XYZ file of N, CA and C in Angstrom:
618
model
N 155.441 66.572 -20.773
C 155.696 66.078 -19.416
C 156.598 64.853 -19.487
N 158.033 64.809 -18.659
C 158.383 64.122 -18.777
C 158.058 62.594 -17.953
N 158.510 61.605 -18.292
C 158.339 60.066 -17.825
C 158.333 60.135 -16.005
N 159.623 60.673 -15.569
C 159.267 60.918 -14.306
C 158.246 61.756 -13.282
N 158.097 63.203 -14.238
C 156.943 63.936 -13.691
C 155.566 62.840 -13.901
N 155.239 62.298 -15.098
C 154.014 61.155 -15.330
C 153.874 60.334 -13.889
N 155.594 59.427 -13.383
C 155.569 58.629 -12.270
C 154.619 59.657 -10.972
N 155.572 60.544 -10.446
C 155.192 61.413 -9.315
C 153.875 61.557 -9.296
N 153.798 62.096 -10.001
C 151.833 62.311 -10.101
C 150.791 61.185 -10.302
N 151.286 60.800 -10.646
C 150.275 59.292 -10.389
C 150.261 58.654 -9.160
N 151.515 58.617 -8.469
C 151.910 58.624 -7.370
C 151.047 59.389 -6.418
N 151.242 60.659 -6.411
C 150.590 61.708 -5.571
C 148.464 61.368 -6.176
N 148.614 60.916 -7.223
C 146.650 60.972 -6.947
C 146.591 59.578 -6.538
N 147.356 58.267 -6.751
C 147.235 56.978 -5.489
C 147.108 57.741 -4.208
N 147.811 58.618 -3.343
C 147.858 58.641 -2.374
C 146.531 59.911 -1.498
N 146.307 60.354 -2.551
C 144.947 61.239 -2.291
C 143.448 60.298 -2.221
N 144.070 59.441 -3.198
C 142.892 58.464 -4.115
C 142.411 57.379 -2.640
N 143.465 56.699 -2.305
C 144.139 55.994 -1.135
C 143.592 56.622 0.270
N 143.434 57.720 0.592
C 143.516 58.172 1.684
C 141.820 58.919 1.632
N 141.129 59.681 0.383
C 139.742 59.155 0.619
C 139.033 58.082 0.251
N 139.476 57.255 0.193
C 138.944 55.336 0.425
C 139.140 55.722 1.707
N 140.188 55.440 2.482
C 140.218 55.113 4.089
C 139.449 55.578 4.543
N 139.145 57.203 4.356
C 138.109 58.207 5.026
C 137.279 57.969 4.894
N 136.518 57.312 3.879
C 134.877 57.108 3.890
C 134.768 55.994 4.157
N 135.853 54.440 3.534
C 135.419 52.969 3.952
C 135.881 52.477 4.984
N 137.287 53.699 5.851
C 137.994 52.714 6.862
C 139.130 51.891 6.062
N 140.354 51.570 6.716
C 141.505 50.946 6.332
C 140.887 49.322 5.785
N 140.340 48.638 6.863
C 140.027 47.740 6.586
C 139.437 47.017 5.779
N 138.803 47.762 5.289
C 137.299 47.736 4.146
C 137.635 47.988 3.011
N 138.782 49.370 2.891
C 138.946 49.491 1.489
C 139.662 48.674 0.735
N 139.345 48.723 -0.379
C 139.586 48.120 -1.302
C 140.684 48.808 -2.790
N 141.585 48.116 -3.333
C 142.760 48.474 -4.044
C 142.141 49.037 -5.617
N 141.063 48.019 -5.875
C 140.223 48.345 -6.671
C 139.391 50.334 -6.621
N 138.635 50.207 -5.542
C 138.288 51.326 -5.774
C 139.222 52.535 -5.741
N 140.633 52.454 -5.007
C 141.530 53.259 -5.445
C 142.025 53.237 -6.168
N 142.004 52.587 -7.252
C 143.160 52.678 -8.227
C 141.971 53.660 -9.563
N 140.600 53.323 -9.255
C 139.071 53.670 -10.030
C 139.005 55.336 -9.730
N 139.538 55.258 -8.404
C 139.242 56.825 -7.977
C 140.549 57.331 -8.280
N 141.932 57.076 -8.592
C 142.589 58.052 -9.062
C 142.860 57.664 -10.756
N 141.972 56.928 -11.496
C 141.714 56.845 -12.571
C 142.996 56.596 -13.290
N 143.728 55.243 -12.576
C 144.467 53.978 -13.239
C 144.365 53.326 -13.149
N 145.401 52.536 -13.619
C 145.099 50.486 -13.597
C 145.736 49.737 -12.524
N 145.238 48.595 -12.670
C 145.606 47.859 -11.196
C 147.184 47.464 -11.184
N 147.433 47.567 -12.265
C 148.983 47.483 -12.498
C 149.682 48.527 -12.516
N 149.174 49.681 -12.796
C 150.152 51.274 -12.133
C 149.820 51.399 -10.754
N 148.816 51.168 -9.984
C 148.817 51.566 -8.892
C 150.071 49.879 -7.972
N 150.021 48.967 -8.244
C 151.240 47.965 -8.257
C 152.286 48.170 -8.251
N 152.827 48.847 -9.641
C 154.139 49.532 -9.703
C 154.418 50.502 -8.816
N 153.710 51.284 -8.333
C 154.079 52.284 -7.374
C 154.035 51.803 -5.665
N 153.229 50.687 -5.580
C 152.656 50.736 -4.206
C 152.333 48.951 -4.163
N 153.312 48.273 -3.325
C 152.748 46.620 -3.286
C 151.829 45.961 -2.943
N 151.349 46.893 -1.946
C 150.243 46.314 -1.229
C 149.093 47.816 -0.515
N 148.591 47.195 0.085
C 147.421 48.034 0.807
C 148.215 48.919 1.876
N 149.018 47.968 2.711
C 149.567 48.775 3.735
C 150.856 49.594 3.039
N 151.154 49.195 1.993
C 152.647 49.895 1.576
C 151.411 51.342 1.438
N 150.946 51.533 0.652
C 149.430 52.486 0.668
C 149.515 53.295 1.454
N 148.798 52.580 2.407
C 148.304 53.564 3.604
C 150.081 54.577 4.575
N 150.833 53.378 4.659
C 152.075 53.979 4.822
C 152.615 54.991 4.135
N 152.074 55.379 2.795
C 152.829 57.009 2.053
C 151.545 57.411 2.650
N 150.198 57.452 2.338
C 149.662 58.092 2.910
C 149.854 58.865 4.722
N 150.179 57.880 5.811
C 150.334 58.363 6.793
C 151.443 59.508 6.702
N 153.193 59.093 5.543
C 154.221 59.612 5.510
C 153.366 61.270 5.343
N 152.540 61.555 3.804
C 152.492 62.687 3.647
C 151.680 63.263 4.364
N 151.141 62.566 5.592
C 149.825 63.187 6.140
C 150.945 63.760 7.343
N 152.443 63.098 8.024
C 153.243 63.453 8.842
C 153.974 64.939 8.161
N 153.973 64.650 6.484
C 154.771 65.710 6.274
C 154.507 66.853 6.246
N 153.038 66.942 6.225
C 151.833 67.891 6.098
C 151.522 68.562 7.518
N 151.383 67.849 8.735
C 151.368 68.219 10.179
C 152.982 68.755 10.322
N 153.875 68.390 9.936
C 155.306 68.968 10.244
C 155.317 70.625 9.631
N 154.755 70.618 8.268
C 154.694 71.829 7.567
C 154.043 72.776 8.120
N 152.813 72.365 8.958
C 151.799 72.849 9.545
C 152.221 73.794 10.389
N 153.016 72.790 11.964
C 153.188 73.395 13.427
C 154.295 74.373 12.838
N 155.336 74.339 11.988
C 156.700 75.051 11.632
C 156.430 76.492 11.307
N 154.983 76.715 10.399
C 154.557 77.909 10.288
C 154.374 78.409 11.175
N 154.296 78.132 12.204
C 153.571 79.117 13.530
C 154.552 80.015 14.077
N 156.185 79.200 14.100
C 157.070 78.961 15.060
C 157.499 80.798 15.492
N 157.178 81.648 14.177
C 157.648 83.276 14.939
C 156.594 84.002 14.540
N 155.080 83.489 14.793
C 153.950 84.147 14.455
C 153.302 84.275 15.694
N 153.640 84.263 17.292
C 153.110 83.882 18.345
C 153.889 85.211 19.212
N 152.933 85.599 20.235
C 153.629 86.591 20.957
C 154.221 85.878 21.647
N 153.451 84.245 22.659
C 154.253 83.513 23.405
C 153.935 82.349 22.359
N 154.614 81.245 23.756
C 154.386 80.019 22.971
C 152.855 79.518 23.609
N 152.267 80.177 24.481
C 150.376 79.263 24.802
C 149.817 80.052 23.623
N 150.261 81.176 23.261
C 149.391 82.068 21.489
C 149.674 81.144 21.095
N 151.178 80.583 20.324
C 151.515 79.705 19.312
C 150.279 78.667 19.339
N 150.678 78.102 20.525
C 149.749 76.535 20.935
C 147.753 76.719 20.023
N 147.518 78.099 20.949
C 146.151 77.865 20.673
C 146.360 78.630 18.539
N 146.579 79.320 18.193
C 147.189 79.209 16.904
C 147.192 78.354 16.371
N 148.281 77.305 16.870
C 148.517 76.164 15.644
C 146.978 75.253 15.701
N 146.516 75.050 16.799
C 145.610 73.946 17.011
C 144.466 74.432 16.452
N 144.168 75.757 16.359
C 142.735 76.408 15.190
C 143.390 75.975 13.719
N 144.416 76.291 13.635
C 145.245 75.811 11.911
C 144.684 74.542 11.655
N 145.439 73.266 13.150
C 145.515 72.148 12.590
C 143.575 71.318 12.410
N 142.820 71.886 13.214
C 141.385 71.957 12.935
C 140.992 71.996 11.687
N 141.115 73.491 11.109
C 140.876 73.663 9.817
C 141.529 72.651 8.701
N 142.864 71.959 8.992
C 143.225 71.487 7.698
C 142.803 69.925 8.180
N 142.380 69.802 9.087
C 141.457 68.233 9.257
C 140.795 67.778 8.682
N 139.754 69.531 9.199
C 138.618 69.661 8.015
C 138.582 69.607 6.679
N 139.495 70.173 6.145
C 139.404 70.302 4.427
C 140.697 69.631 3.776
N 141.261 68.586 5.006
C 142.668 67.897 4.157
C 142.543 66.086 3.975
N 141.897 65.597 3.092
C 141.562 64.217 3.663
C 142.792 63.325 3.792
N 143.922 63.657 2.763
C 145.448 63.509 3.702
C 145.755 63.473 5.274
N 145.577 64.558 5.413
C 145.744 64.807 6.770
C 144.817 64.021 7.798
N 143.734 63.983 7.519
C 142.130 63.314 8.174
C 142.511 61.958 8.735
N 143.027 61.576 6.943
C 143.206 59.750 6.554
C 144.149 59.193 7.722
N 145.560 60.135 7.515
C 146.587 60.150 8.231
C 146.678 59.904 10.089
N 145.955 60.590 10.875
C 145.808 60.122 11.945
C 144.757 59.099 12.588
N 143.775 59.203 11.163
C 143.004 57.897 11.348
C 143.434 56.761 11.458
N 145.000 56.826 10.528
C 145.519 55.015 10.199
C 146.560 55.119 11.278
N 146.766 56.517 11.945
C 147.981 56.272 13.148
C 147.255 55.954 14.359
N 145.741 56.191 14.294
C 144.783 54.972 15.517
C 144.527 54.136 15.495
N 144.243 54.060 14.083
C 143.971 52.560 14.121
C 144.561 51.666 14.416
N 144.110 50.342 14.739
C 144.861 49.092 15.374
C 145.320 48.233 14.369
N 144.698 48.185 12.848
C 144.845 47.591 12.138
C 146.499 47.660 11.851
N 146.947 48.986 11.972
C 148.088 50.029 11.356
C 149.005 50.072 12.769
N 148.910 49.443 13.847
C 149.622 50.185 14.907
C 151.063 49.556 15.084
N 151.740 49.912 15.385
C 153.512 50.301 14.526
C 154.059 50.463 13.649
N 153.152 50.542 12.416
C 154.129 51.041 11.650
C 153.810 52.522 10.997
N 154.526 53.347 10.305
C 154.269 54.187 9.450
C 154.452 55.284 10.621
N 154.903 56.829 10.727
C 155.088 57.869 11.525
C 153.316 57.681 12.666
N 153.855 58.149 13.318
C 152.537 58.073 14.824
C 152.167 59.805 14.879
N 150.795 59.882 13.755
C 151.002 61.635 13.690
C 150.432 62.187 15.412
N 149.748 61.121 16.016
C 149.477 61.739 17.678
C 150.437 61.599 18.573
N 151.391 61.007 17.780
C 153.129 61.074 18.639
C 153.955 62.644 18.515
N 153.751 62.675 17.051
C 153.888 63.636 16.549
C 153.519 64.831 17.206
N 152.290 65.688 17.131
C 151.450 66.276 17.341
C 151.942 66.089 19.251
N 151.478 65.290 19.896
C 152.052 65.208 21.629
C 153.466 66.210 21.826
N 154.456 65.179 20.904
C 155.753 66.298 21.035
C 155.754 67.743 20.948
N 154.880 67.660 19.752
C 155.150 69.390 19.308
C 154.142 70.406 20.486
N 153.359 69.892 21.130
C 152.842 70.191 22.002
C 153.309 70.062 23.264
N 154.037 69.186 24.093
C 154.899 69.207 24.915
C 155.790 70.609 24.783
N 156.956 70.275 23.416
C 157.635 71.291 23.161
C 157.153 72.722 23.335
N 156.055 72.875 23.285
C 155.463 74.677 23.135
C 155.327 74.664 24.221
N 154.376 74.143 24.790
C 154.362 74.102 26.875
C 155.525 74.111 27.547
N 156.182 73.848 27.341
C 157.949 73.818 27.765
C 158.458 75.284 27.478
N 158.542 75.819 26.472
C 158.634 77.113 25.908
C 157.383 77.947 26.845
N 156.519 78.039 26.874
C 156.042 78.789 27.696
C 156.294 78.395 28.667
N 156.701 77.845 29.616
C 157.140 78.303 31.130
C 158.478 78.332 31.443
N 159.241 78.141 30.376
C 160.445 79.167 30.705
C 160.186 80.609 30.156
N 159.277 81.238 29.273
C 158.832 82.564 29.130
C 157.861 83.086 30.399
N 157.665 82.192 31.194
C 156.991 82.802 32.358
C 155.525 83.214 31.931
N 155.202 82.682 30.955
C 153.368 82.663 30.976
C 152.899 81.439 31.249
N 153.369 80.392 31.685
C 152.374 79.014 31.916
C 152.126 79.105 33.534
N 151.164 78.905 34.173
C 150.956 79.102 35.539
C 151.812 77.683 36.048
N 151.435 76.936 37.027
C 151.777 76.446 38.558
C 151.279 75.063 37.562
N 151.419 74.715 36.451
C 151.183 73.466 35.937
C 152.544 72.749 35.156
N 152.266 71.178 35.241
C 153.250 70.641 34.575
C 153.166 70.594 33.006
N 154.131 70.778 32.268
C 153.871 70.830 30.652
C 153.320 69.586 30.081
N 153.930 68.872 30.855
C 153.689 67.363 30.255
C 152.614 67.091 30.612
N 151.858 67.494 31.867
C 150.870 66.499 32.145
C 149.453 67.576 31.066
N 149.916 68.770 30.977
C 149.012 69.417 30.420
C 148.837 69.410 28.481
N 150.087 68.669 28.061
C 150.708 68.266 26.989
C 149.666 67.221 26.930
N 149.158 66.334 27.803
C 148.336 65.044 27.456
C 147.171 65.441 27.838
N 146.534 66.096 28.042
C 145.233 66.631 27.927
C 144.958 67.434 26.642
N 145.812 68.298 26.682
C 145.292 69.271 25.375
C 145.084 68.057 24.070
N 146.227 67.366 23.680
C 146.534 66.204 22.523
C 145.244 65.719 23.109
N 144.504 64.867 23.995
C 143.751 63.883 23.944
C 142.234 64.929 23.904
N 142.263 66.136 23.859
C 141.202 66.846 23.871
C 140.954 67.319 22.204
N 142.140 67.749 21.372
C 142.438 68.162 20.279
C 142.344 66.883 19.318
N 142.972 66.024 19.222
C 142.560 65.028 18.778
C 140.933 63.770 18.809
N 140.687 63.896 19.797
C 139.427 63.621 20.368
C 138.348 64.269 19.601
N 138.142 65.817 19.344
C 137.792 66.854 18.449
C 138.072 66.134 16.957
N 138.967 65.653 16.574
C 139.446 65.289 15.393
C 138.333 64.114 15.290
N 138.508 63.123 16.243
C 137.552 61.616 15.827
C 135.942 62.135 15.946
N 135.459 62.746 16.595
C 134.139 63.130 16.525
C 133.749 64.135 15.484
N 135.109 65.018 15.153
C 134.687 65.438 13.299
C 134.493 64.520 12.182
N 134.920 63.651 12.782
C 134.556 62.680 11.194
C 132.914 62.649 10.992
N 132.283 62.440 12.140
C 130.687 62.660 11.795
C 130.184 63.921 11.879
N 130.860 64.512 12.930
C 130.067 65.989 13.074
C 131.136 67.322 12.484
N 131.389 67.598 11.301
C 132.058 68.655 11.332
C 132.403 69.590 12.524
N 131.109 69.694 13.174
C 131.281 71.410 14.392
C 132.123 70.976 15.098
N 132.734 70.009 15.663
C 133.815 69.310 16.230
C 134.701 70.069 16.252
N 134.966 70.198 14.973
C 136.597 70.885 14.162
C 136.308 72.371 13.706
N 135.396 72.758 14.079
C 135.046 74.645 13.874
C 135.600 75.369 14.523
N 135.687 76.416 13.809
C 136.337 77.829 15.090
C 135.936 77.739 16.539
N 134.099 77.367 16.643
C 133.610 77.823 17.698
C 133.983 77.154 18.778
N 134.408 75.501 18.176
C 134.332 74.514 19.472
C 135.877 74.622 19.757
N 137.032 75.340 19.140
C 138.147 75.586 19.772
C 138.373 76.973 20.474
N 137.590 77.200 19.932
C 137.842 78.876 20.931
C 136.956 78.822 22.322
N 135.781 77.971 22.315
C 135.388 77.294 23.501
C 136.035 76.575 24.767
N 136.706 75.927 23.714
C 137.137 74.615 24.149
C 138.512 75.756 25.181
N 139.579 76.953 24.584
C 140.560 77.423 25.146
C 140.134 78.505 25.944
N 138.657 78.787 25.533
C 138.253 79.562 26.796
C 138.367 78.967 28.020
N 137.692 78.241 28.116
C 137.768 77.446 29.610
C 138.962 76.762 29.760
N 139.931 76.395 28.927
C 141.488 75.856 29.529
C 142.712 77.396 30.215
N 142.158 78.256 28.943
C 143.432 79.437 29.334
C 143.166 79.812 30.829
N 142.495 80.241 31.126
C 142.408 80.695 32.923
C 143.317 79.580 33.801
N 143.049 78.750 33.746
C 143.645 77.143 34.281
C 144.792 77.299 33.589
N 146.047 77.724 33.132
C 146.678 77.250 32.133
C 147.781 78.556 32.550
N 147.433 79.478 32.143
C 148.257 81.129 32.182
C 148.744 81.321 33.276
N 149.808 81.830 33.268
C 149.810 82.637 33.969
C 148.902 84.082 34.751
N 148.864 84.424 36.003
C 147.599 85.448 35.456
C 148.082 86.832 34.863
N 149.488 87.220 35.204
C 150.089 88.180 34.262
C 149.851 88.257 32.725
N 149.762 86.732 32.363
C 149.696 86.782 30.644
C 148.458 86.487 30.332
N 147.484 85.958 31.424
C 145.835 85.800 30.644
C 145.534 87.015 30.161
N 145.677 88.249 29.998
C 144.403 89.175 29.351
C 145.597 89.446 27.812
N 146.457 88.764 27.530
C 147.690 88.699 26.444
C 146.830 88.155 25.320
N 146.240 86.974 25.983
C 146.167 85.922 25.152
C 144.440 85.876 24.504
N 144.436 85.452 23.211
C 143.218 85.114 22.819
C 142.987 84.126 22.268
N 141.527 83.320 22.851
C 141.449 82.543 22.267
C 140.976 81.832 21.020
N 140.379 82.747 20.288
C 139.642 82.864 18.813
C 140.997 82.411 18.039
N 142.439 82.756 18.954
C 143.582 82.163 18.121
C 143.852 84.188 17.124
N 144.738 84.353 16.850
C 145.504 86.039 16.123
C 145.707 86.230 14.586
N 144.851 84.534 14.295
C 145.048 84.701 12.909
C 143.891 84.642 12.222
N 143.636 85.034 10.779
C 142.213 85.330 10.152
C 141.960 83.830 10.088
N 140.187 83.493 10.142
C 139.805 81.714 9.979
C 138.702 82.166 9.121
């Protein structure tokens, strides 16, 4: 292995290492020490790579943005419309909440206040790409008599919301409580031509 592959990867377990500290102690609390213990280097390699706490948490948020970007992009010609896409991506982005502590860490430190301006805003993020699909469906003529945007800030503050109450309760972030959760939005939401189109369990295996 060469000298640079050695860098990268040490790199990449700081930022795993880094991001479950945040998840279990919180930004504030953790400590440089126990990350550098949990990706099993010294306080001087995790230094060389990373200056401080917030330089830290900042790759962490980066790969937790690059990870939600990778995410919504898969969907983009797997959807009959774009409200399939929507409820689709948002069972995806559930599941990798659940089992990505990258990802978890990542919109944790883009709420937090400790963290607020700097580093990508993954619920900025996530808003857009959700705007964007609502927009796409009602020029396809399946979104009913609603505005994208205003329905763009409900779904995000409902989907994310789901996200902060998984941190204690997993079922939060389960199949059941999103296919719930789009049962009762799709009627409100569809068109009624395209409600019996659409499902909400989401078209892909979970």
């Amino acid at each position: 292995m060469t000298r640079q592959q050695r860098a990268l990867r040490t790199r990449q377990a700081l930022i795993t290492a880094a991001a479950t500290v945040f998840d279990r102690d919180g930004y504030s609390t953790a400590s440089l020490t126990a990350i550098s213990s949990l990706a099993q280097v010294s306080n001087g390699a995790l230094h060389f790579h990373f200056a401080n706490k917030a330089a830290l948490a900042g790759a962490v948020q980066q790969a937790a943005a690059q990870q939600l970007d990778i995410l919504v992009q898969a969907h983009r010609e797997r959807a009959g419309n774009a409200l399939q896409l929507l409820v689709n991506t948002s069972h995806d982005l559930a599941r990798a909440l659940a089992a990505d502590v990258v990802l978890r860490a990542g919109f944790e430190l883009s709420r937090s206040r400790a963290r607020a301006g700097t580093g990508p805003g993954l619920h900025q993020q996530w808003h857009a790409w959700v705007g964007a699909a609502l927009t796409r469906a009602a020029r396809e003529g399946v979104l009913g008599e609603v505005a994208p945007e205003a329905v763009a800030t409900f779904v995000v503050a409902a989907t994310t919301g789901f996200e902060v109450l998984g941190t204690r309760d997993p079922r939060w972030l389960s199949h059941t409580t999103l296919t719930r959760f789009w049962q009762l939005l799709l009627p409100r939401l569809a068109a009624a031509p395209a409600l019996t189109g659409l499902t909400a369990a989401g078209t892909r295996p979970h």
